[in-house]
Amino acid sequence: MRIAILGFGSVGRGIAQIIAEKNLGLTITAIADSKSGCMDSTGIDPLEIIKRKEDTGLCGEKGITAEYIIQNAEYDALVEVTPTNAETAEPSLGYIRLALSEGRHVVTSNKGPIALNYNELKELAEENGICLKFEATVCGAIPIIQTLQYGLAGNRVKKLYGIFNGTCNYILTRMADEKLTYKEALLEARELGYAEADPTYDVEGIDAAIKLVILANTIFGINKRLEDVEITGINSLTSQALELAEEDELTIRLIGEINNEKGTLKVSPRVIPKDHTLVVHDTLNAVTIDTDLAGEITLIGKGAGSIETASAIISDLLFISNCHDRGP
Ligand code: HSE
């Protein structure tokens, strides 16, 4: 399968790295970052472009734009991994609409278009007989969408709650374990490529809230917008609050919750016992799914990171090439 990648930051480079290292039947024929692009219908050497990006800050030539690639490159699936814009979803929304209209599959890690325009994009994909996949938008490497859509098919999910933001979890862990200040821990999370391009999305709880909206709209079919989520972030949490909790064998985690029975969505820091299942460390996410048939299932895994998020993108691409393109 030939793929075009839009966005060559942490996730885009992770995808290129995996394709270079593993023989997965995926060929990159085009790549664009925010300032440049490159195309080759016979296949691009991913490692060469990663090096070029490191050396020059660009992945290709300045005249080649994302729109140009969508309309002129030879590819079967567009991989859209540009930064999230939670207000307008642009420019990603326009890229995805264009690629779907051109009859190309789309795989994205971009939360904006899925949170804001899922129904429209899904219809467009269906009209064109192609796939729109977005596993990487929620909980990084954890296959939560796949689990909810297929693994738990036939179950009614009563409630779903847990840790949806790797950056906040990393910050809380580093503050509690290493006594870093909030600012020091946030700086580390940014340097390690975990935080969003705009890290206020992480620390103010917006990123976790967007992920709840995505699950609410795509899996539960309860149409929600970001404004419907009750949100409190960790940005005003002090080291003293964490220390006080630690004295009583408690700790603080940013917990997101969908109550499917009441139709409510909420994100807030909560004090929980240190030995609770949801007290995971560093960039781990942990989500408990409470269902009528299977009971409770908890998924734990890396919620952020270059290769980890790329893992979810690769899984979507292989799902399309193995299941969709070859028929049922
Ligand atoms: N910034 C996000 C997080 C990346 O820290 O969870 C994955 O969505």
Short mmCIF file of N, CA, C and O in Angstrom, two decimals, residues 95-217:
data_model
loop_
_atom_site.label_atom_id
_atom_site.label_comp_id
_atom_site.label_asym_id
_atom_site.label_seq_id
_atom_site.Cartn_x
_atom_site.Cartn_y
_atom_site.Cartn_z
N TYR A 95 -7.66 18.94 4.65
CA TYR A 95 -6.83 17.90 4.03
C TYR A 95 -7.61 16.58 3.97
O TYR A 95 -7.62 15.88 2.96
N ILE A 96 -8.26 16.25 5.10
CA ILE A 96 -8.97 14.96 5.16
C ILE A 96 -10.16 14.95 4.19
O ILE A 96 -10.36 13.99 3.45
N ARG A 97 -10.92 16.06 4.17
CA ARG A 97 -12.05 16.14 3.23
C ARG A 97 -11.57 15.94 1.79
O ARG A 97 -12.17 15.19 1.03
N LEU A 98 -10.47 16.63 1.46
CA LEU A 98 -9.95 16.58 0.09
C LEU A 98 -9.53 15.15 -0.27
O LEU A 98 -9.89 14.63 -1.33
N ALA A 99 -8.79 14.50 0.63
CA ALA A 99 -8.31 13.14 0.34
C ALA A 99 -9.48 12.16 0.21
O ALA A 99 -9.50 11.32 -0.70
N LEU A 100 -10.48 12.27 1.09
CA LEU A 100 -11.64 11.37 1.01
C LEU A 100 -12.38 11.60 -0.29
O LEU A 100 -12.82 10.66 -0.96
N SER A 101 -12.52 12.88 -0.68
CA SER A 101 -13.21 13.19 -1.94
C SER A 101 -12.45 12.63 -3.13
O SER A 101 -13.03 12.34 -4.18
N GLU A 102 -11.13 12.53 -3.00
CA GLU A 102 -10.29 11.95 -4.07
C GLU A 102 -10.34 10.43 -4.04
O GLU A 102 -9.64 9.76 -4.79
N GLY A 103 -11.10 9.85 -3.09
CA GLY A 103 -11.24 8.39 -3.02
C GLY A 103 -10.08 7.70 -2.33
O GLY A 103 -9.81 6.52 -2.59
N ARG A 104 -9.37 8.41 -1.44
CA ARG A 104 -8.24 7.80 -0.73
C ARG A 104 -8.63 7.51 0.71
O ARG A 104 -9.33 8.30 1.33
N HIS A 105 -8.14 6.38 1.23
CA HIS A 105 -8.33 6.09 2.66
C HIS A 105 -7.62 7.17 3.48
O HIS A 105 -6.61 7.72 3.03
N VAL A 106 -8.13 7.41 4.68
CA VAL A 106 -7.45 8.35 5.58
C VAL A 106 -7.24 7.69 6.94
O VAL A 106 -8.16 7.10 7.50
N VAL A 107 -6.00 7.81 7.44
CA VAL A 107 -5.67 7.36 8.80
C VAL A 107 -5.10 8.58 9.51
O VAL A 107 -4.19 9.23 9.00
N THR A 108 -5.66 8.92 10.67
CA THR A 108 -5.21 10.14 11.33
C THR A 108 -4.99 9.97 12.83
O THR A 108 -5.62 9.11 13.46
N SER A 109 -4.09 10.80 13.36
CA SER A 109 -3.92 10.91 14.82
C SER A 109 -4.46 12.26 15.27
O SER A 109 -4.35 12.63 16.42
N ASN A 110 -5.04 13.00 14.30
CA ASN A 110 -5.45 14.37 14.58
C ASN A 110 -6.84 14.40 15.21
O ASN A 110 -7.84 14.01 14.60
N LYS A 111 -6.88 14.89 16.47
CA LYS A 111 -8.12 14.81 17.24
C LYS A 111 -9.17 15.83 16.79
O LYS A 111 -10.37 15.58 16.94
N GLY A 112 -8.71 16.96 16.24
CA GLY A 112 -9.64 18.04 15.88
C GLY A 112 -10.76 17.59 14.95
O GLY A 112 -11.95 17.66 15.30
N PRO A 113 -10.42 17.09 13.76
CA PRO A 113 -11.48 16.73 12.80
C PRO A 113 -12.39 15.61 13.29
O PRO A 113 -13.58 15.60 12.99
N ILE A 114 -11.83 14.67 14.06
CA ILE A 114 -12.65 13.54 14.52
C ILE A 114 -13.60 14.01 15.63
O ILE A 114 -14.76 13.63 15.69
N ALA A 115 -13.10 14.89 16.51
CA ALA A 115 -13.97 15.40 17.58
C ALA A 115 -15.05 16.33 17.03
O ALA A 115 -16.19 16.31 17.50
N LEU A 116 -14.70 17.12 16.02
CA LEU A 116 -15.65 18.16 15.56
C LEU A 116 -16.51 17.74 14.37
O LEU A 116 -17.63 18.21 14.23
N ASN A 117 -15.96 16.91 13.46
CA ASN A 117 -16.66 16.68 12.19
C ASN A 117 -16.78 15.20 11.83
O ASN A 117 -16.83 14.85 10.65
N TYR A 118 -16.84 14.32 12.84
CA TYR A 118 -16.79 12.89 12.55
C TYR A 118 -17.92 12.44 11.63
O TYR A 118 -17.68 11.74 10.64
N ASN A 119 -19.15 12.83 11.92
CA ASN A 119 -20.29 12.31 11.14
C ASN A 119 -20.17 12.67 9.67
O ASN A 119 -20.38 11.84 8.79
N GLU A 120 -19.80 13.92 9.42
CA GLU A 120 -19.65 14.37 8.03
C GLU A 120 -18.54 13.58 7.31
O GLU A 120 -18.72 13.10 6.19
N LEU A 121 -17.40 13.40 8.00
CA LEU A 121 -16.26 12.71 7.38
C LEU A 121 -16.57 11.23 7.15
O LEU A 121 -16.20 10.65 6.13
N LYS A 122 -17.28 10.65 8.11
CA LYS A 122 -17.63 9.22 7.98
C LYS A 122 -18.55 9.02 6.76
O LYS A 122 -18.37 8.10 5.97
N GLU A 123 -19.52 9.93 6.61
CA GLU A 123 -20.42 9.84 5.45
C GLU A 123 -19.65 9.97 4.15
O GLU A 123 -19.89 9.24 3.19
N LEU A 124 -18.70 10.92 4.12
CA LEU A 124 -17.90 11.13 2.92
C LEU A 124 -17.09 9.87 2.59
O LEU A 124 -17.00 9.46 1.42
N ALA A 125 -16.53 9.24 3.62
CA ALA A 125 -15.76 8.00 3.41
C ALA A 125 -16.69 6.91 2.87
O ALA A 125 -16.35 6.20 1.92
N GLU A 126 -17.89 6.79 3.46
CA GLU A 126 -18.83 5.75 3.03
C GLU A 126 -19.28 5.97 1.58
O GLU A 126 -19.32 5.04 0.79
N GLU A 127 -19.57 7.24 1.25
CA GLU A 127 -19.98 7.56 -0.14
C GLU A 127 -18.92 7.11 -1.14
O GLU A 127 -19.22 6.70 -2.24
N ASN A 128 -17.65 7.23 -0.72
CA ASN A 128 -16.55 6.89 -1.64
C ASN A 128 -16.04 5.46 -1.47
O ASN A 128 -15.06 5.08 -2.12
N GLY A 129 -16.68 4.69 -0.58
CA GLY A 129 -16.31 3.28 -0.40
C GLY A 129 -14.92 3.08 0.16
O GLY A 129 -14.22 2.13 -0.21
N ILE A 130 -14.49 3.99 1.02
CA ILE A 130 -13.14 3.91 1.57
C ILE A 130 -13.19 4.03 3.10
O ILE A 130 -14.25 4.23 3.67
N CYS A 131 -12.01 3.92 3.75
CA CYS A 131 -11.98 3.92 5.22
C CYS A 131 -11.44 5.21 5.80
O CYS A 131 -10.51 5.81 5.25
N LEU A 132 -12.01 5.58 6.94
CA LEU A 132 -11.48 6.65 7.76
C LEU A 132 -11.16 6.03 9.11
O LEU A 132 -12.06 5.53 9.80
N LYS A 133 -9.87 5.97 9.50
CA LYS A 133 -9.49 5.31 10.74
C LYS A 133 -8.74 6.29 11.65
O LYS A 133 -7.99 7.14 11.16
N PHE A 134 -8.93 6.12 12.97
CA PHE A 134 -8.43 7.15 13.89
C PHE A 134 -8.01 6.58 15.25
O PHE A 134 -8.11 7.25 16.26
N GLU A 135 -7.52 5.35 15.24
CA GLU A 135 -7.12 4.70 16.51
C GLU A 135 -6.14 5.57 17.31
O GLU A 135 -6.20 5.64 18.54
N ALA A 136 -5.23 6.26 16.60
CA ALA A 136 -4.18 7.02 17.28
C ALA A 136 -4.68 8.29 17.97
O ALA A 136 -3.93 8.94 18.69
N THR A 137 -5.96 8.63 17.76
CA THR A 137 -6.45 9.87 18.40
C THR A 137 -6.67 9.69 19.90
O THR A 137 -6.67 10.66 20.64
N VAL A 138 -6.91 8.45 20.35
CA VAL A 138 -7.24 8.23 21.78
C VAL A 138 -6.27 7.21 22.39
O VAL A 138 -6.16 6.08 21.90
N CYS A 139 -5.58 7.64 23.45
CA CYS A 139 -4.73 6.74 24.25
C CYS A 139 -3.54 6.13 23.49
O CYS A 139 -3.14 4.99 23.78
N GLY A 140 -2.96 6.87 22.58
CA GLY A 140 -1.70 6.47 21.93
C GLY A 140 -1.68 5.04 21.44
O GLY A 140 -2.44 4.66 20.54
N ALA A 141 -0.82 4.22 22.03
CA ALA A 141 -0.61 2.85 21.54
C ALA A 141 -1.73 1.89 21.92
O ALA A 141 -1.83 0.80 21.35
N ILE A 142 -2.59 2.26 22.88
CA ILE A 142 -3.64 1.32 23.32
C ILE A 142 -4.72 1.18 22.22
O ILE A 142 -5.26 2.18 21.77
N PRO A 143 -5.04 -0.06 21.82
CA PRO A 143 -6.07 -0.22 20.78
C PRO A 143 -7.48 -0.08 21.37
O PRO A 143 -8.27 -1.03 21.35
N ILE A 144 -7.80 1.09 21.84
CA ILE A 144 -9.07 1.27 22.56
C ILE A 144 -10.28 1.32 21.60
O ILE A 144 -11.34 0.78 21.90
N ILE A 145 -10.08 1.92 20.44
CA ILE A 145 -11.19 2.02 19.48
C ILE A 145 -11.51 0.61 18.96
O ILE A 145 -12.67 0.18 18.91
N GLN A 146 -10.45 -0.10 18.59
CA GLN A 146 -10.60 -1.48 18.09
C GLN A 146 -11.29 -2.35 19.16
O GLN A 146 -12.18 -3.14 18.85
N THR A 147 -10.87 -2.19 20.41
CA THR A 147 -11.45 -2.98 21.50
C THR A 147 -12.94 -2.67 21.66
O THR A 147 -13.77 -3.58 21.78
N LEU A 148 -13.28 -1.38 21.64
CA LEU A 148 -14.68 -1.00 21.84
C LEU A 148 -15.55 -1.39 20.63
O LEU A 148 -16.67 -1.87 20.79
N GLN A 149 -14.99 -1.19 19.42
CA GLN A 149 -15.79 -1.46 18.22
C GLN A 149 -15.97 -2.96 17.95
O GLN A 149 -17.03 -3.40 17.56
N TYR A 150 -14.88 -3.72 18.15
CA TYR A 150 -14.91 -5.12 17.76
C TYR A 150 -14.79 -6.09 18.94
O TYR A 150 -15.57 -7.03 19.06
N GLY A 151 -13.80 -5.86 19.80
CA GLY A 151 -13.55 -6.79 20.90
C GLY A 151 -14.72 -6.89 21.85
O GLY A 151 -14.99 -7.96 22.41
N LEU A 152 -15.42 -5.78 22.05
CA LEU A 152 -16.54 -5.78 22.99
C LEU A 152 -17.87 -5.62 22.27
O LEU A 152 -18.86 -5.17 22.88
N ALA A 153 -17.91 -6.00 21.01
CA ALA A 153 -19.16 -5.91 20.24
C ALA A 153 -20.26 -6.68 20.97
O ALA A 153 -20.01 -7.76 21.52
N GLY A 154 -21.44 -6.10 21.03
CA GLY A 154 -22.56 -6.76 21.70
C GLY A 154 -22.70 -6.34 23.15
O GLY A 154 -23.74 -6.57 23.77
N ASN A 155 -21.65 -5.76 23.71
CA ASN A 155 -21.72 -5.26 25.09
C ASN A 155 -22.33 -3.86 25.11
O ASN A 155 -22.17 -3.08 24.17
N ARG A 156 -22.97 -3.53 26.21
CA ARG A 156 -23.36 -2.14 26.45
C ARG A 156 -22.36 -1.58 27.44
O ARG A 156 -22.13 -2.17 28.51
N VAL A 157 -21.69 -0.49 27.05
CA VAL A 157 -20.73 0.13 27.96
C VAL A 157 -21.49 1.07 28.88
O VAL A 157 -22.13 2.02 28.44
N LYS A 158 -21.41 0.77 30.18
CA LYS A 158 -22.13 1.61 31.14
C LYS A 158 -21.31 2.86 31.46
O LYS A 158 -21.83 3.95 31.52
N LYS A 159 -20.03 2.63 31.62
CA LYS A 159 -19.14 3.70 32.06
C LYS A 159 -17.75 3.42 31.54
O LYS A 159 -17.38 2.24 31.37
N LEU A 160 -16.98 4.46 31.34
CA LEU A 160 -15.60 4.28 30.90
C LEU A 160 -14.80 5.39 31.58
O LEU A 160 -15.19 6.56 31.50
N TYR A 161 -13.74 5.06 32.27
CA TYR A 161 -13.03 6.11 33.00
C TYR A 161 -11.55 5.75 33.14
O TYR A 161 -11.18 4.58 33.14
N GLY A 162 -10.73 6.80 33.26
CA GLY A 162 -9.30 6.54 33.45
C GLY A 162 -8.43 7.69 33.00
O GLY A 162 -8.87 8.84 32.92
N ILE A 163 -7.20 7.34 32.67
CA ILE A 163 -6.18 8.34 32.35
C ILE A 163 -6.03 8.41 30.84
O ILE A 163 -5.69 7.43 30.19
N PHE A 164 -6.30 9.59 30.29
CA PHE A 164 -6.30 9.76 28.84
C PHE A 164 -5.19 10.68 28.35
O PHE A 164 -5.10 10.91 27.15
N ASN A 165 -4.41 11.25 29.26
CA ASN A 165 -3.36 12.17 28.81
C ASN A 165 -2.01 11.77 29.39
O ASN A 165 -1.80 11.83 30.60
N GLY A 166 -1.10 11.38 28.49
CA GLY A 166 0.22 10.91 28.91
C GLY A 166 1.06 12.03 29.50
O GLY A 166 1.81 11.81 30.46
N THR A 167 0.94 13.23 28.95
CA THR A 167 1.75 14.35 29.43
C THR A 167 1.41 14.67 30.89
O THR A 167 2.31 14.82 31.73
N CYS A 168 0.12 14.77 31.21
CA CYS A 168 -0.28 15.07 32.60
C CYS A 168 0.17 13.96 33.52
O CYS A 168 0.64 14.20 34.64
N ASN A 169 0.04 12.72 33.06
CA ASN A 169 0.45 11.61 33.92
C ASN A 169 1.96 11.64 34.17
O ASN A 169 2.42 11.38 35.27
N TYR A 170 2.69 12.00 33.11
CA TYR A 170 4.16 12.12 33.24
C TYR A 170 4.49 13.22 34.25
O TYR A 170 5.31 13.02 35.14
N ILE A 171 3.82 14.36 34.12
CA ILE A 171 4.10 15.49 35.02
C ILE A 171 3.78 15.10 36.47
O ILE A 171 4.59 15.32 37.38
N LEU A 172 2.62 14.49 36.69
CA LEU A 172 2.23 14.12 38.06
C LEU A 172 3.19 13.10 38.65
O LEU A 172 3.55 13.16 39.83
N THR A 173 3.64 12.15 37.82
CA THR A 173 4.58 11.13 38.29
C THR A 173 5.92 11.76 38.67
O THR A 173 6.49 11.48 39.72
N ARG A 174 6.41 12.64 37.80
CA ARG A 174 7.72 13.26 38.05
C ARG A 174 7.68 14.19 39.25
O ARG A 174 8.64 14.28 40.01
N MET A 175 6.53 14.87 39.45
CA MET A 175 6.41 15.75 40.62
C MET A 175 6.39 14.92 41.91
O MET A 175 7.04 15.26 42.90
N ALA A 176 5.66 13.80 41.89
CA ALA A 176 5.54 12.98 43.11
C ALA A 176 6.82 12.19 43.38
O ALA A 176 7.30 12.16 44.51
N ASP A 177 7.40 11.57 42.35
CA ASP A 177 8.53 10.66 42.58
C ASP A 177 9.86 11.39 42.68
O ASP A 177 10.72 11.02 43.46
N GLU A 178 10.06 12.41 41.82
CA GLU A 178 11.37 13.08 41.76
C GLU A 178 11.33 14.47 42.36
O GLU A 178 12.32 15.20 42.31
N LYS A 179 10.19 14.86 42.88
CA LYS A 179 10.00 16.19 43.51
C LYS A 179 10.32 17.34 42.54
O LYS A 179 10.80 18.41 42.94
N LEU A 180 10.08 17.13 41.25
CA LEU A 180 10.26 18.22 40.29
C LEU A 180 9.13 19.22 40.48
O LEU A 180 8.05 18.86 40.96
N THR A 181 9.36 20.46 40.07
CA THR A 181 8.25 21.42 40.09
C THR A 181 7.39 21.14 38.85
O THR A 181 7.83 20.48 37.90
N TYR A 182 6.20 21.70 38.86
CA TYR A 182 5.28 21.54 37.73
C TYR A 182 5.95 21.99 36.44
O TYR A 182 5.91 21.31 35.41
N LYS A 183 6.63 23.16 36.51
CA LYS A 183 7.26 23.72 35.29
C LYS A 183 8.37 22.83 34.78
O LYS A 183 8.51 22.63 33.57
N GLU A 184 9.19 22.31 35.69
CA GLU A 184 10.30 21.43 35.27
C GLU A 184 9.76 20.16 34.60
O GLU A 184 10.26 19.72 33.57
N ALA A 185 8.73 19.60 35.20
CA ALA A 185 8.17 18.35 34.66
C ALA A 185 7.53 18.59 33.30
O ALA A 185 7.68 17.78 32.37
N LEU A 186 6.85 19.73 33.14
CA LEU A 186 6.23 20.05 31.84
C LEU A 186 7.30 20.24 30.77
O LEU A 186 7.16 19.75 29.65
N LEU A 187 8.39 20.91 31.15
CA LEU A 187 9.49 21.12 30.19
C LEU A 187 10.02 19.77 29.71
O LEU A 187 10.23 19.56 28.51
N GLU A 188 10.21 18.85 30.64
CA GLU A 188 10.70 17.51 30.27
C GLU A 188 9.73 16.84 29.29
O GLU A 188 10.15 16.27 28.28
N ALA A 189 8.43 16.90 29.61
CA ALA A 189 7.43 16.24 28.76
C ALA A 189 7.44 16.84 27.36
O ALA A 189 7.28 16.13 26.36
N ARG A 190 7.68 18.15 27.27
CA ARG A 190 7.74 18.78 25.94
C ARG A 190 8.98 18.32 25.20
O ARG A 190 8.93 17.98 24.02
N GLU A 191 10.12 18.29 25.92
CA GLU A 191 11.38 17.90 25.27
C GLU A 191 11.33 16.45 24.78
O GLU A 191 11.94 16.10 23.78
N LEU A 192 10.58 15.62 25.48
CA LEU A 192 10.51 14.21 25.08
C LEU A 192 9.45 13.96 24.00
O LEU A 192 9.25 12.83 23.58
N GLY A 193 8.77 15.03 23.56
CA GLY A 193 7.81 14.90 22.44
C GLY A 193 6.46 14.33 22.85
O GLY A 193 5.72 13.85 22.01
N TYR A 194 6.12 14.40 24.15
CA TYR A 194 4.84 13.85 24.60
C TYR A 194 3.71 14.88 24.49
O TYR A 194 2.57 14.54 24.20
N ALA A 195 4.07 16.15 24.74
CA ALA A 195 3.04 17.20 24.82
C ALA A 195 2.54 17.59 23.43
O ALA A 195 3.20 17.34 22.42
N GLU A 196 1.35 18.17 23.39
CA GLU A 196 0.82 18.70 22.15
C GLU A 196 1.67 19.91 21.72
O GLU A 196 2.38 20.50 22.54
N ALA A 197 1.56 20.30 20.42
CA ALA A 197 2.27 21.49 19.94
C ALA A 197 1.92 22.67 20.85
O ALA A 197 2.77 23.49 21.20
N ASP A 198 0.65 22.75 21.27
CA ASP A 198 0.23 23.74 22.27
C ASP A 198 -0.03 22.97 23.57
O ASP A 198 -1.09 22.37 23.74
N PRO A 199 0.95 22.98 24.52
CA PRO A 199 0.83 22.13 25.71
C PRO A 199 -0.28 22.55 26.67
O PRO A 199 -0.61 21.79 27.59
N THR A 200 -0.90 23.72 26.45
CA THR A 200 -2.03 24.07 27.32
C THR A 200 -3.17 23.07 27.10
O THR A 200 -3.97 22.82 28.00
N TYR A 201 -3.26 22.50 25.90
CA TYR A 201 -4.27 21.46 25.64
C TYR A 201 -4.12 20.31 26.64
O TYR A 201 -5.10 19.75 27.11
N ASP A 202 -2.86 19.95 26.93
CA ASP A 202 -2.61 18.83 27.85
C ASP A 202 -2.97 19.24 29.28
O ASP A 202 -3.82 18.62 29.91
N VAL A 203 -2.29 20.29 29.77
CA VAL A 203 -2.36 20.59 31.21
C VAL A 203 -3.70 21.16 31.65
O VAL A 203 -4.09 21.05 32.80
N GLU A 204 -4.45 21.76 30.72
CA GLU A 204 -5.77 22.29 31.09
C GLU A 204 -6.87 21.24 30.95
O GLU A 204 -8.05 21.53 31.12
N GLY A 205 -6.48 20.03 30.59
CA GLY A 205 -7.46 18.94 30.52
C GLY A 205 -8.22 18.88 29.20
O GLY A 205 -9.10 18.03 29.00
N ILE A 206 -7.88 19.79 28.27
CA ILE A 206 -8.61 19.86 26.99
C ILE A 206 -8.35 18.62 26.14
O ILE A 206 -9.26 18.05 25.55
N ASP A 207 -7.08 18.19 26.10
CA ASP A 207 -6.73 17.01 25.30
C ASP A 207 -7.51 15.78 25.78
O ASP A 207 -8.08 15.04 24.97
N ALA A 208 -7.56 15.58 27.10
CA ALA A 208 -8.31 14.43 27.63
C ALA A 208 -9.80 14.57 27.28
O ALA A 208 -10.46 13.59 26.91
N ALA A 209 -10.31 15.80 27.38
CA ALA A 209 -11.73 16.04 27.08
C ALA A 209 -12.04 15.75 25.62
O ALA A 209 -13.08 15.15 25.29
N ILE A 210 -11.13 16.15 24.72
CA ILE A 210 -11.35 15.89 23.28
C ILE A 210 -11.43 14.39 23.04
O ILE A 210 -12.24 13.91 22.25
N LYS A 211 -10.58 13.63 23.75
CA LYS A 211 -10.58 12.17 23.57
C LYS A 211 -11.91 11.57 24.03
O LYS A 211 -12.44 10.65 23.40
N LEU A 212 -12.47 12.13 25.11
CA LEU A 212 -13.79 11.65 25.56
C LEU A 212 -14.85 11.97 24.51
O LEU A 212 -15.73 11.14 24.22
N VAL A 213 -14.77 13.17 23.93
CA VAL A 213 -15.74 13.57 22.90
C VAL A 213 -15.63 12.62 21.70
O VAL A 213 -16.65 12.18 21.15
N ILE A 214 -14.40 12.27 21.34
CA ILE A 214 -14.21 11.35 20.20
C ILE A 214 -14.88 10.01 20.51
O ILE A 214 -15.64 9.48 19.68
N LEU A 215 -14.65 9.47 21.69
CA LEU A 215 -15.27 8.17 22.03
C LEU A 215 -16.79 8.31 22.09
O LEU A 215 -17.53 7.43 21.59
N ALA A 216 -17.27 9.40 22.67
CA ALA A 216 -18.72 9.61 22.80
C ALA A 216 -19.38 9.62 21.42
O ALA A 216 -20.42 8.99 21.20
N ASN A 217 -18.75 10.33 20.48
CA ASN A 217 -19.37 10.50 19.16
C ASN A 217 -19.18 9.31 18.24
O ASN A 217 -20.08 8.96 17.48
#
